[in-house]
Amino acid sequence: MDLLIDVNIALDICAKRQPFYTSARDALALCQQQGGKLWLYTGSVQTLEYNLYSTLRRDQEANETQLSKRQLHAKCLALLATFAADKQWLAALAGEGNVFAADDPEDEQLIRALDRFAPGKIKLLTRDEPLLEAHSNKTLSPEAFIEQSLQNPSTPKFEFIDLKTQQNAIRPQLEQNIHRVLHHGTYIMGKEVDLLEAKLAAYTDARYCITVASGTEALLISLMALGVGVGDEVITTPFTFVATAEVIVLLGAKPVFVDIEPDTCNIDVRLIEAKITERTKAIMPVSLYGQPADMDEINALAAKYNLPVIEDAAQSFGATYKGKKSCHLSTIGCTSFFPSKPLGCYGDGGAIFTDDDDLYQACREIRIHGQSRRYYHTRVGVGGRMDTLQCAIVLAKLERFDWEVEQRIALGQRYNQLMDEAGVQRVQQRDDRTSVFAQYTVLVEHRSEVEARFREAVIPTAVHYPVPLNEQPAYQHLCCADCTPIAKEMAQRVMSLPMGADLIEKQQTLIAQTL
Ligand SMILES: *Cc1c(COP(=O)(O)O)cnc(C)c1O
């Protein structure tokens, strides 16, 4: 459970007001120990400052110490800065300011702020008696909080992908970016869209980046820009998220499934050439689990047959291949900003990367209904824009992204070491590339039993993916189920473990032990 800290509690701690100091301090420490967050309301800043200064001045008079007004004020601010350092700031929202019908507007603001959280997930920590009485279901005294949490300690929940810790780390930047969009009001194609495209292009070293409504839309628009249509064939892997093949079928083309390598689970380049026909219009490898496929070999083969290559890099943004960034390894790279991807937004989003002028122009036009200028439609397009708010969110996330990639790689390597020590088989990574470990995936023999053990230990796991696409009801007529035997076998053995930049080593060790 989180706690919103009332001014009186903050003062108890900053001014070490006995007898309240000890219980206030213990309550906050206990909350943090149990994975809860401590919030300070931005609307309380002035009250805090004013009251702490007055308290310090009263104390000084009683003790007859002599600090100047200025020194005392500096001391007050230093105490507040130290106190706030490990707290979260809860922004005061517009609706919470309109509280003058209440007997105590300031208390009313705090109570209203609690309504933003799920019921019971936060309490106002206060020792204001009338407040405790009036809102007994929303407030707690330090003593009551300590008693309650010692009786039933809540252990921090194990997330499959922990997005909350990341949000805490970047929350000020997120709020700032979101509020900017609310104020300028250009919700579609606002300046954050251009800014994000420029930053992503620079990050991947691609000449162009076009943001789009999702990873799926990125793949669809890319195929449309390449002119893939009815009767064409696109070579891809059956061991991927359905979107990869879905967009091919939507355009009336046929996905031609090529089997995967058993160690990386990426498309097996040695099997591609045999599947190339006159109808082949593109090769679409997937950089599965965050690791690029054998792009050099695929590009060489494509060049031989004059085919474009689309990298489905929905899981691999941030990864590198021979020093180059994923998304900039072939004719076109497509990524997704689905929230759980290595670089995610808080909704749907995606991006297309290319160095090619014509493809850039085509993708830009197709994204906005095929228009070359307003209401002039040179080609058939889609409503495929990424909205300004989502771009603003990715911009905030980019600030910590380099650190996150480093962290993911280090955690992935540590997982590898733990698995190898324990004799657990796993997906392998090649030495000439990095994986951003969108998933950390092991190979097990009796998966349902292993999953059951993990459920007992309350550690989430997932399967990416349980059924290869050529065995899915909607796709099975497109390819014989048995012509990709490795994909079939892997679908029965893969199991993904909790992963993310904020996973801690202690959790990893626990996961390895459970396995
Ligand atoms: C997530 C994903 C997609 C689709 O991305 P969305 O943004 O969810 O549309 C496509 N391909 C792969 C490999 C993915 O993992």
Short mmCIF file of C-alpha atoms and ligand atoms in Angstrom, two decimals:
data_model
loop_
_atom_site.label_atom_id
_atom_site.label_comp_id
_atom_site.label_asym_id
_atom_site.label_seq_id
_atom_site.Cartn_x
_atom_site.Cartn_y
_atom_site.Cartn_z
CA MET A 1 0.00 0.00 0.00
CA ASP A 2 1.13 3.56 -0.75
CA LEU A 3 0.87 6.47 1.66
CA LEU A 4 0.07 10.10 0.95
CA ILE A 5 1.85 12.11 3.64
CA ASP A 6 -0.12 14.83 5.38
CA VAL A 7 1.68 18.02 6.35
CA ASN A 8 1.58 17.25 10.07
CA ILE A 9 3.46 13.97 9.53
CA ALA A 10 6.07 15.65 7.34
CA LEU A 11 6.58 18.28 10.03
CA ASP A 12 6.92 15.64 12.76
CA ILE A 13 9.76 14.12 10.81
CA CYS A 14 11.51 17.24 9.52
CA ALA A 15 11.45 18.97 12.91
CA LYS A 16 11.86 15.71 14.84
CA ARG A 17 8.79 16.61 16.89
CA GLN A 18 8.53 14.21 19.80
CA PRO A 19 6.63 12.16 20.78
CA PHE A 20 5.32 11.86 17.20
CA TYR A 21 8.63 11.59 15.34
CA THR A 22 9.37 7.90 16.02
CA SER A 23 6.04 6.45 14.95
CA ALA A 24 5.87 8.69 11.86
CA ARG A 25 9.37 7.69 10.78
CA ASP A 26 8.69 3.98 11.44
CA ALA A 27 5.44 4.03 9.48
CA LEU A 28 7.15 5.50 6.41
CA ALA A 29 10.05 3.04 6.63
CA LEU A 30 7.68 0.09 6.98
CA CYS A 31 5.65 1.25 3.99
CA GLN A 32 8.80 1.39 1.82
CA GLN A 33 10.03 -1.97 3.08
CA GLN A 34 6.80 -3.54 1.91
CA GLY A 35 7.11 -2.10 -1.57
CA GLY A 36 4.77 0.87 -1.01
CA LYS A 37 5.47 4.36 -2.26
CA LEU A 38 5.43 7.58 -0.27
CA TRP A 39 3.69 10.50 -1.95
CA LEU A 40 3.93 14.21 -1.23
CA TYR A 41 1.17 16.39 -2.62
CA THR A 42 2.53 19.30 -4.66
CA GLY A 43 -0.39 21.42 -3.45
CA SER A 44 1.05 21.20 0.08
CA VAL A 45 4.46 22.70 -0.67
CA GLN A 46 3.75 26.18 0.67
CA THR A 47 1.99 24.95 3.80
CA LEU A 48 4.94 22.68 4.49
CA GLU A 49 7.49 25.41 4.04
CA TYR A 50 5.56 27.96 6.08
CA ASN A 51 4.82 25.58 8.95
CA LEU A 52 8.31 24.13 9.15
CA TYR A 53 9.83 27.59 9.23
CA SER A 54 7.45 28.66 12.03
CA THR A 55 8.20 25.51 13.98
CA LEU A 56 11.96 26.00 13.67
CA ARG A 57 11.60 29.61 14.79
CA ARG A 58 9.58 28.61 17.85
CA ASP A 59 12.13 25.91 18.71
CA GLN A 60 14.92 28.44 18.33
CA GLU A 61 13.22 30.85 20.70
CA ALA A 62 12.80 28.12 23.27
CA ASN A 63 16.42 27.02 22.95
CA GLU A 64 17.81 30.49 22.61
CA THR A 65 20.06 29.52 19.71
CA GLN A 66 20.70 32.37 17.30
CA LEU A 67 20.35 31.82 13.59
CA SER A 68 19.51 34.76 11.37
CA LYS A 69 16.18 34.71 9.51
CA ARG A 70 18.04 33.83 6.36
CA GLN A 71 20.00 31.00 7.96
CA LEU A 72 16.85 29.61 9.51
CA HIS A 73 15.08 29.65 6.19
CA ALA A 74 18.02 27.91 4.52
CA LYS A 75 17.90 25.25 7.24
CA CYS A 76 14.17 24.80 6.65
CA LEU A 77 14.63 24.27 2.93
CA ALA A 78 17.53 21.87 3.43
CA LEU A 79 15.42 19.75 5.80
CA LEU A 80 12.58 19.66 3.27
CA ALA A 81 14.91 18.77 0.42
CA THR A 82 16.32 15.83 2.36
CA PHE A 83 12.85 14.69 3.38
CA ALA A 84 11.49 14.88 -0.18
CA ALA A 85 14.45 13.11 -1.78
CA ASP A 86 12.98 9.59 -1.62
CA LYS A 87 9.30 10.58 -1.99
CA GLN A 88 7.11 10.77 -5.09
CA TRP A 89 5.45 14.05 -5.98
CA LEU A 90 1.74 13.76 -6.58
CA ALA A 91 0.73 16.59 -8.91
CA ALA A 92 -2.21 18.74 -7.83
CA LEU A 93 -4.82 18.47 -10.59
CA ALA A 94 -7.19 21.21 -11.66
CA GLY A 95 -10.30 19.60 -10.18
CA GLU A 96 -8.68 19.34 -6.77
CA GLY A 97 -8.28 23.07 -6.48
CA ASN A 98 -11.98 23.78 -6.57
CA VAL A 99 -12.58 22.79 -2.94
CA PHE A 100 -13.83 25.95 -1.27
CA ALA A 101 -17.24 24.50 -0.45
CA ALA A 102 -15.53 22.12 2.00
CA ASP A 103 -14.99 23.06 5.66
CA ASP A 104 -11.27 22.45 5.27
CA PRO A 105 -10.24 23.01 1.65
CA GLU A 106 -6.71 21.77 2.20
CA ASP A 107 -7.81 18.47 3.68
CA GLU A 108 -10.42 18.15 0.95
CA GLN A 109 -7.70 18.47 -1.70
CA LEU A 110 -5.74 15.60 -0.19
CA ILE A 111 -8.81 13.39 0.10
CA ARG A 112 -9.73 14.10 -3.52
CA ALA A 113 -6.21 13.30 -4.69
CA LEU A 114 -6.62 9.79 -3.25
CA ASP A 115 -9.44 9.10 -5.69
CA ARG A 116 -6.91 8.82 -8.52
CA PHE A 117 -5.66 5.54 -7.08
CA ALA A 118 -7.45 2.19 -7.06
CA PRO A 119 -9.58 1.81 -3.90
CA GLY A 120 -7.53 0.70 -0.91
CA LYS A 121 -4.17 1.12 -2.71
CA ILE A 122 -3.32 4.29 -0.84
CA LYS A 123 -4.14 5.91 2.50
CA LEU A 124 -3.58 9.40 3.76
CA LEU A 125 -1.15 9.18 6.69
CA THR A 126 -2.14 11.85 9.21
CA ARG A 127 -2.59 12.52 12.88
CA ASP A 128 -5.31 15.08 12.37
CA GLU A 129 -8.09 13.65 14.56
CA PRO A 130 -11.11 15.20 12.78
CA LEU A 131 -9.73 14.05 9.45
CA LEU A 132 -9.16 10.52 10.74
CA GLU A 133 -12.72 10.45 11.98
CA ALA A 134 -14.38 11.98 8.93
CA HIS A 135 -12.59 9.72 6.44
CA SER A 136 -11.85 6.58 8.39
CA ASN A 137 -11.68 4.45 5.21
CA LYS A 138 -9.16 6.72 3.51
CA THR A 139 -6.89 7.75 6.35
CA LEU A 140 -4.60 6.11 8.90
CA SER A 141 -2.53 7.33 11.80
CA PRO A 142 1.10 6.20 11.90
CA GLU A 143 0.34 3.93 14.87
CA ALA A 144 -2.60 2.31 13.08
CA PHE A 145 -0.57 1.83 9.92
CA ILE A 146 2.28 0.16 11.82
CA GLU A 147 -0.11 -2.15 13.67
CA GLN A 148 -1.96 -3.07 10.49
CA SER A 149 1.09 -3.83 8.41
CA LEU A 150 2.82 -5.84 11.11
CA GLN A 151 -0.31 -7.98 11.34
CA ASN A 152 -0.49 -8.66 7.61
CA PRO A 153 2.68 -7.67 5.87
CA SER A 154 2.21 -7.33 2.14
CA THR A 155 5.10 -8.72 0.14
CA PRO A 156 5.94 -6.76 -3.00
CA LYS A 157 4.31 -8.36 -6.02
CA PHE A 158 6.46 -9.98 -8.66
CA GLU A 159 5.70 -8.44 -12.04
CA PHE A 160 6.28 -10.22 -15.35
CA ILE A 161 7.27 -6.85 -16.77
CA ASP A 162 7.65 -4.13 -14.16
CA LEU A 163 6.47 -0.84 -15.66
CA LYS A 164 5.77 0.81 -12.31
CA THR A 165 9.35 1.26 -11.17
CA GLN A 166 10.19 2.81 -14.51
CA GLN A 167 7.23 5.17 -14.19
CA ASN A 168 8.38 6.27 -10.74
CA ALA A 169 11.81 7.06 -12.13
CA ILE A 170 10.55 9.22 -14.98
CA ARG A 171 7.27 10.48 -13.59
CA PRO A 172 8.21 14.17 -13.41
CA GLN A 173 9.28 14.14 -17.08
CA LEU A 174 6.15 12.18 -18.06
CA GLU A 175 3.85 14.64 -16.33
CA GLN A 176 5.63 17.60 -17.84
CA ASN A 177 5.39 16.16 -21.35
CA ILE A 178 1.74 15.16 -20.99
CA HIS A 179 0.77 18.56 -19.62
CA ARG A 180 2.55 20.33 -22.47
CA VAL A 181 0.36 18.44 -24.94
CA LEU A 182 -2.77 19.27 -22.92
CA HIS A 183 -1.83 22.92 -23.12
CA HIS A 184 -0.86 23.22 -26.78
CA GLY A 185 -3.73 20.95 -27.84
CA THR A 186 -2.31 19.60 -31.09
CA TYR A 187 -3.30 16.02 -30.37
CA ILE A 188 -2.55 14.75 -33.87
CA MET A 189 0.77 15.51 -35.56
CA GLY A 190 1.84 17.88 -32.78
CA LYS A 191 5.44 18.96 -32.40
CA GLU A 192 6.27 15.95 -30.18
CA VAL A 193 5.69 13.72 -33.21
CA ASP A 194 8.42 15.45 -35.24
CA LEU A 195 10.70 15.60 -32.23
CA LEU A 196 10.34 11.89 -31.51
CA GLU A 197 10.91 10.97 -35.15
CA ALA A 198 14.11 13.03 -35.20
CA LYS A 199 15.34 11.45 -31.97
CA LEU A 200 14.55 7.90 -33.06
CA ALA A 201 16.20 8.41 -36.45
CA ALA A 202 19.31 9.73 -34.69
CA TYR A 203 19.25 6.83 -32.23
CA THR A 204 19.13 4.16 -34.94
CA ASP A 205 21.23 6.16 -37.40
CA ALA A 206 18.49 5.69 -40.02
CA ARG A 207 17.88 8.61 -42.36
CA TYR A 208 14.13 8.56 -41.78
CA CYS A 209 11.72 7.60 -39.05
CA ILE A 210 7.93 7.63 -39.48
CA THR A 211 5.88 7.11 -36.32
CA VAL A 212 2.69 5.11 -36.80
CA ALA A 213 -0.31 3.88 -34.81
CA SER A 214 1.22 0.51 -33.77
CA GLY A 215 3.82 -2.10 -34.64
CA THR A 216 1.20 -3.90 -36.70
CA GLU A 217 0.46 -0.71 -38.62
CA ALA A 218 4.21 -0.21 -39.20
CA LEU A 219 4.41 -3.63 -40.87
CA LEU A 220 1.22 -3.05 -42.89
CA ILE A 221 2.26 0.39 -44.13
CA SER A 222 5.74 -0.91 -45.04
CA LEU A 223 4.28 -3.71 -47.14
CA MET A 224 1.89 -1.25 -48.80
CA ALA A 225 4.76 1.12 -49.54
CA LEU A 226 6.62 -1.77 -51.17
CA GLY A 227 3.55 -2.50 -53.30
CA VAL A 228 2.85 -5.95 -51.89
CA GLY A 229 -0.62 -7.09 -52.95
CA VAL A 230 -2.88 -9.88 -54.13
CA GLY A 231 -1.07 -13.04 -55.19
CA ASP A 232 2.33 -11.95 -53.89
CA GLU A 233 4.39 -13.97 -51.44
CA VAL A 234 6.32 -12.73 -48.42
CA ILE A 235 8.83 -15.00 -46.72
CA THR A 236 8.70 -14.95 -42.92
CA THR A 237 8.86 -17.07 -39.77
CA PRO A 238 5.94 -18.97 -38.23
CA PHE A 239 7.42 -18.49 -34.76
CA THR A 240 6.37 -14.92 -34.01
CA PHE A 241 3.48 -12.79 -32.84
CA VAL A 242 0.55 -13.10 -35.25
CA ALA A 243 0.83 -9.52 -36.53
CA THR A 244 3.83 -10.46 -38.70
CA ALA A 245 1.75 -12.77 -40.90
CA GLU A 246 -1.57 -11.00 -40.39
CA VAL A 247 -0.58 -7.90 -42.36
CA ILE A 248 0.61 -10.05 -45.29
CA VAL A 249 -2.73 -11.86 -45.45
CA LEU A 250 -4.68 -8.61 -45.08
CA LEU A 251 -3.11 -7.37 -48.32
CA GLY A 252 -4.15 -10.52 -50.18
CA ALA A 253 -0.59 -11.82 -50.23
CA LYS A 254 0.61 -15.16 -48.88
CA PRO A 255 3.02 -15.65 -45.98
CA VAL A 256 5.56 -18.31 -46.86
CA PHE A 257 6.79 -19.81 -43.62
CA VAL A 258 10.43 -20.78 -43.22
CA ASP A 259 11.55 -22.79 -40.19
CA ILE A 260 13.68 -21.38 -37.36
CA GLU A 261 17.07 -22.11 -35.81
CA PRO A 262 16.66 -24.21 -32.66
CA ASP A 263 19.16 -22.17 -30.63
CA THR A 264 18.09 -18.57 -31.35
CA CYS A 265 14.50 -19.26 -32.51
CA ASN A 266 15.07 -16.75 -35.34
CA ILE A 267 14.42 -17.59 -39.00
CA ASP A 268 16.94 -20.10 -40.40
CA VAL A 269 18.57 -18.26 -43.27
CA ARG A 270 19.82 -21.51 -44.85
CA LEU A 271 16.23 -22.50 -45.60
CA ILE A 272 15.11 -19.25 -47.23
CA GLU A 273 16.48 -19.59 -50.76
CA ALA A 274 14.51 -22.77 -51.47
CA LYS A 275 11.29 -20.82 -50.78
CA ILE A 276 11.96 -17.91 -53.14
CA THR A 277 9.69 -17.93 -56.21
CA GLU A 278 8.69 -15.44 -58.92
CA ARG A 279 5.90 -14.29 -56.67
CA THR A 280 8.19 -13.48 -53.72
CA LYS A 281 7.99 -9.74 -53.04
CA ALA A 282 9.84 -9.38 -49.74
CA ILE A 283 11.60 -11.18 -46.90
CA MET A 284 10.40 -10.34 -43.42
CA PRO A 285 12.62 -11.72 -40.64
CA VAL A 286 11.66 -11.14 -37.00
CA SER A 287 14.25 -10.16 -34.39
CA LEU A 288 12.65 -12.44 -31.86
CA TYR A 289 12.94 -11.91 -28.09
CA GLY A 290 15.01 -8.80 -28.82
CA GLN A 291 17.86 -10.36 -30.83
CA PRO A 292 18.37 -9.48 -34.53
CA ALA A 293 18.18 -12.33 -37.02
CA ASP A 294 21.10 -13.11 -39.40
CA MET A 295 20.60 -9.85 -41.26
CA ASP A 296 23.82 -9.87 -43.34
CA GLU A 297 23.06 -13.28 -44.81
CA ILE A 298 19.40 -12.37 -45.36
CA ASN A 299 20.34 -9.07 -47.03
CA ALA A 300 22.85 -10.84 -49.28
CA LEU A 301 20.26 -13.36 -50.38
CA ALA A 302 17.69 -10.61 -50.93
CA ALA A 303 20.16 -8.63 -53.01
CA LYS A 304 20.75 -11.69 -55.19
CA TYR A 305 17.03 -11.82 -56.00
CA ASN A 306 16.51 -8.06 -55.85
CA LEU A 307 14.09 -8.29 -52.92
CA PRO A 308 13.50 -5.80 -50.09
CA VAL A 309 13.94 -6.91 -46.48
CA ILE A 310 11.63 -5.73 -43.70
CA GLU A 311 12.98 -6.34 -40.21
CA ASP A 312 10.13 -6.92 -37.76
CA ALA A 313 11.99 -5.27 -34.89
CA ALA A 314 8.94 -4.96 -32.65
CA GLN A 315 10.87 -6.70 -29.87
CA SER A 316 14.39 -5.51 -30.59
CA PHE A 317 14.51 -1.71 -30.49
CA GLY A 318 17.84 -0.85 -28.84
CA ALA A 319 19.61 -4.07 -29.88
CA THR A 320 22.68 -4.00 -32.09
CA TYR A 321 23.94 -6.22 -34.89
CA LYS A 322 27.65 -5.93 -35.76
CA GLY A 323 27.62 -2.48 -34.23
CA LYS A 324 24.54 -1.24 -36.10
CA LYS A 325 21.18 -0.60 -34.48
CA SER A 326 18.22 -2.88 -34.99
CA CYS A 327 15.58 -1.13 -37.20
CA HIS A 328 18.40 0.12 -39.41
CA LEU A 329 19.67 -3.21 -40.71
CA SER A 330 17.72 -3.59 -43.95
CA THR A 331 15.45 -1.83 -46.48
CA ILE A 332 12.87 -1.12 -43.79
CA GLY A 333 12.79 -1.68 -40.02
CA CYS A 334 9.54 -1.70 -38.04
CA THR A 335 9.14 -1.42 -34.31
CA SER A 336 6.33 -1.31 -31.76
CA PHE A 337 5.80 0.89 -28.71
CA PHE A 338 3.24 -1.44 -27.15
CA PRO A 339 3.64 -0.82 -23.39
CA SER A 340 5.51 -4.03 -22.62
CA LYS A 341 8.02 -3.76 -25.48
CA PRO A 342 11.57 -2.64 -24.62
CA LEU A 343 10.62 0.94 -25.53
CA GLY A 344 6.92 1.30 -24.85
CA CYS A 345 4.34 4.07 -24.66
CA TYR A 346 1.11 4.07 -22.62
CA GLY A 347 -1.12 2.91 -25.43
CA ASP A 348 -0.44 1.85 -28.99
CA GLY A 349 2.37 3.16 -31.14
CA GLY A 350 5.05 2.11 -33.58
CA ALA A 351 7.64 3.36 -36.04
CA ILE A 352 9.09 2.67 -39.48
CA PHE A 353 12.75 3.28 -40.31
CA THR A 354 14.35 3.55 -43.73
CA ASP A 355 17.13 5.28 -45.65
CA ASP A 356 15.13 5.27 -48.89
CA ASP A 357 13.58 8.57 -50.04
CA ASP A 358 10.74 7.00 -52.03
CA LEU A 359 9.78 4.56 -49.32
CA TYR A 360 9.86 7.37 -46.78
CA GLN A 361 7.52 9.46 -48.90
CA ALA A 362 5.23 6.49 -49.51
CA CYS A 363 5.06 5.52 -45.81
CA ARG A 364 4.33 9.12 -44.78
CA GLU A 365 1.50 9.39 -47.27
CA ILE A 366 0.00 5.97 -46.55
CA ARG A 367 0.03 6.79 -42.82
CA ILE A 368 -2.35 9.69 -43.52
CA HIS A 369 -4.85 8.14 -45.91
CA GLY A 370 -2.50 8.28 -48.88
CA GLN A 371 -2.64 12.04 -49.10
CA SER A 372 0.22 13.99 -50.66
CA ARG A 373 -1.36 17.23 -49.45
CA ARG A 374 -4.52 17.91 -47.56
CA TYR A 375 -7.51 16.18 -49.21
CA TYR A 376 -5.46 15.11 -52.27
CA HIS A 377 -5.13 11.35 -52.20
CA THR A 378 -2.42 10.03 -54.47
CA ARG A 379 -2.65 6.48 -53.15
CA VAL A 380 -4.80 4.28 -50.94
CA GLY A 381 -3.71 4.66 -47.35
CA VAL A 382 -4.83 4.07 -43.78
CA GLY A 383 -5.51 6.07 -40.62
CA GLY A 384 -2.17 5.11 -39.15
CA ARG A 385 -0.79 8.04 -37.17
CA MET A 386 0.69 7.80 -33.71
CA ASP A 387 -0.92 10.45 -31.53
CA THR A 388 0.98 13.32 -29.95
CA LEU A 389 0.41 12.17 -26.35
CA GLN A 390 1.95 8.78 -27.02
CA CYS A 391 4.93 10.43 -28.70
CA ALA A 392 5.34 12.68 -25.65
CA ILE A 393 5.41 9.58 -23.45
CA VAL A 394 8.06 7.83 -25.55
CA LEU A 395 10.13 11.04 -25.41
CA ALA A 396 10.08 10.86 -21.62
CA LYS A 397 11.02 7.19 -21.72
CA LEU A 398 13.95 7.81 -24.06
CA GLU A 399 15.76 9.75 -21.35
CA ARG A 400 16.40 6.57 -19.36
CA PHE A 401 16.55 4.22 -22.32
CA ASP A 402 20.33 3.87 -22.65
CA TRP A 403 20.55 2.89 -19.02
CA GLU A 404 17.67 0.44 -19.49
CA VAL A 405 19.33 -1.25 -22.46
CA GLU A 406 22.57 -1.66 -20.50
CA GLN A 407 20.61 -3.03 -17.60
CA ARG A 408 18.65 -5.47 -19.78
CA ILE A 409 21.84 -6.80 -21.34
CA ALA A 410 23.49 -7.24 -17.94
CA LEU A 411 20.41 -8.97 -16.50
CA GLY A 412 20.14 -11.18 -19.58
CA GLN A 413 23.75 -12.25 -19.19
CA ARG A 414 23.25 -12.92 -15.53
CA TYR A 415 20.20 -15.06 -16.35
CA ASN A 416 22.34 -16.94 -18.89
CA GLN A 417 24.94 -17.65 -16.24
CA LEU A 418 22.33 -18.82 -13.72
CA MET A 419 20.66 -21.08 -16.30
CA ASP A 420 23.94 -22.55 -17.51
CA GLU A 421 25.00 -23.28 -13.93
CA ALA A 422 21.67 -24.97 -13.26
CA GLY A 423 21.82 -26.94 -16.53
CA VAL A 424 18.65 -25.30 -17.86
CA GLN A 425 18.45 -24.96 -21.65
CA ARG A 426 17.80 -21.50 -22.98
CA VAL A 427 17.57 -19.38 -26.10
CA GLN A 428 21.14 -18.54 -27.21
CA GLN A 429 22.57 -15.21 -28.29
CA ARG A 430 25.21 -14.76 -30.97
CA ASP A 431 28.47 -12.96 -30.19
CA ASP A 432 28.21 -10.40 -33.01
CA ARG A 433 24.94 -8.90 -31.78
CA THR A 434 23.13 -7.88 -28.61
CA SER A 435 19.68 -8.78 -27.43
CA VAL A 436 17.51 -6.35 -25.47
CA PHE A 437 15.70 -9.38 -24.04
CA ALA A 438 12.16 -8.28 -24.74
CA GLN A 439 11.62 -11.77 -23.34
CA TYR A 440 14.04 -13.96 -21.45
CA THR A 441 13.15 -17.40 -22.67
CA VAL A 442 14.21 -20.86 -21.50
CA LEU A 443 13.50 -24.27 -22.99
CA VAL A 444 11.89 -26.83 -20.72
CA GLU A 445 10.64 -30.36 -21.25
CA HIS A 446 7.55 -30.59 -19.06
CA ARG A 447 6.29 -27.07 -19.41
CA SER A 448 2.91 -27.35 -17.72
CA GLU A 449 4.53 -28.84 -14.61
CA VAL A 450 7.17 -26.14 -14.53
CA GLU A 451 4.47 -23.49 -14.96
CA ALA A 452 2.54 -25.00 -12.07
CA ARG A 453 5.60 -24.71 -9.81
CA PHE A 454 5.99 -21.08 -10.75
CA ARG A 455 2.33 -20.42 -10.00
CA GLU A 456 2.86 -21.91 -6.54
CA ALA A 457 5.81 -19.59 -6.01
CA VAL A 458 3.64 -16.67 -7.23
CA ILE A 459 6.16 -15.84 -9.97
CA PRO A 460 4.55 -15.00 -13.32
CA THR A 461 5.70 -16.72 -16.52
CA ALA A 462 4.46 -16.61 -20.12
CA VAL A 463 4.75 -18.56 -23.36
CA HIS A 464 5.92 -16.83 -26.53
CA TYR A 465 4.44 -18.53 -28.50
CA PRO A 466 2.41 -21.67 -27.78
CA VAL A 467 1.28 -22.33 -31.37
CA PRO A 468 3.30 -21.57 -34.54
CA LEU A 469 1.33 -19.46 -37.01
CA ASN A 470 1.07 -22.24 -39.58
CA GLU A 471 -0.93 -24.25 -37.03
CA GLN A 472 -3.28 -21.41 -36.11
CA PRO A 473 -6.86 -21.96 -37.30
CA ALA A 474 -6.87 -18.76 -39.35
CA TYR A 475 -3.53 -19.49 -41.03
CA GLN A 476 -3.15 -23.25 -41.25
CA HIS A 477 -4.40 -23.44 -44.84
CA LEU A 478 -1.45 -21.27 -45.89
CA CYS A 479 1.27 -23.77 -45.09
CA CYS A 480 1.53 -27.39 -44.03
CA ALA A 481 1.88 -27.64 -40.28
CA ASP A 482 4.72 -30.13 -40.47
CA CYS A 483 7.03 -28.23 -42.79
CA THR A 484 8.49 -26.21 -39.92
CA PRO A 485 9.31 -28.96 -37.36
CA ILE A 486 11.69 -26.84 -35.25
CA ALA A 487 9.05 -24.13 -34.73
CA LYS A 488 6.59 -26.84 -33.77
CA GLU A 489 8.97 -28.28 -31.18
CA MET A 490 9.99 -24.90 -29.74
CA ALA A 491 6.34 -23.88 -29.33
CA GLN A 492 6.00 -26.77 -26.90
CA ARG A 493 9.15 -25.99 -24.95
CA VAL A 494 9.60 -22.22 -24.63
CA MET A 495 8.81 -20.43 -21.41
CA SER A 496 9.55 -16.75 -20.70
CA LEU A 497 10.62 -15.49 -17.29
CA PRO A 498 10.06 -12.08 -15.68
CA MET A 499 12.31 -9.52 -17.36
CA GLY A 500 12.81 -5.79 -17.43
CA ALA A 501 15.40 -3.15 -16.65
CA ASP A 502 14.20 -2.90 -13.06
CA LEU A 503 14.37 -6.58 -12.21
CA ILE A 504 16.61 -7.03 -9.20
CA GLU A 505 19.28 -9.69 -8.74
CA LYS A 506 17.57 -11.15 -5.70
CA GLN A 507 14.46 -11.82 -7.80
CA GLN A 508 16.54 -13.40 -10.55
CA THR A 509 18.17 -15.74 -8.06
CA LEU A 510 14.77 -16.72 -6.71
CA ILE A 511 13.53 -17.42 -10.24
CA ALA A 512 16.57 -19.57 -11.01
CA GLN A 513 16.04 -21.51 -7.79
CA THR A 514 12.40 -22.11 -8.62
CA LEU A 515 13.38 -23.35 -12.07
C1 LIG B 1 4.29 -6.77 -30.66
C2 LIG B 1 4.66 -7.29 -31.97
C3 LIG B 1 4.05 -6.83 -33.15
C4 LIG B 1 2.87 -5.89 -33.15
O1 LIG B 1 3.05 -4.70 -32.48
P1 LIG B 1 1.76 -3.88 -31.96
O2 LIG B 1 2.33 -2.57 -31.60
O3 LIG B 1 1.21 -4.64 -30.81
O4 LIG B 1 0.81 -3.80 -33.08
C5 LIG B 1 4.51 -7.32 -34.34
N1 LIG B 1 5.49 -8.22 -34.40
C6 LIG B 1 6.09 -8.70 -33.30
C7 LIG B 1 7.20 -9.70 -33.43
C8 LIG B 1 5.68 -8.27 -32.04
O5 LIG B 1 6.26 -8.76 -30.95
#
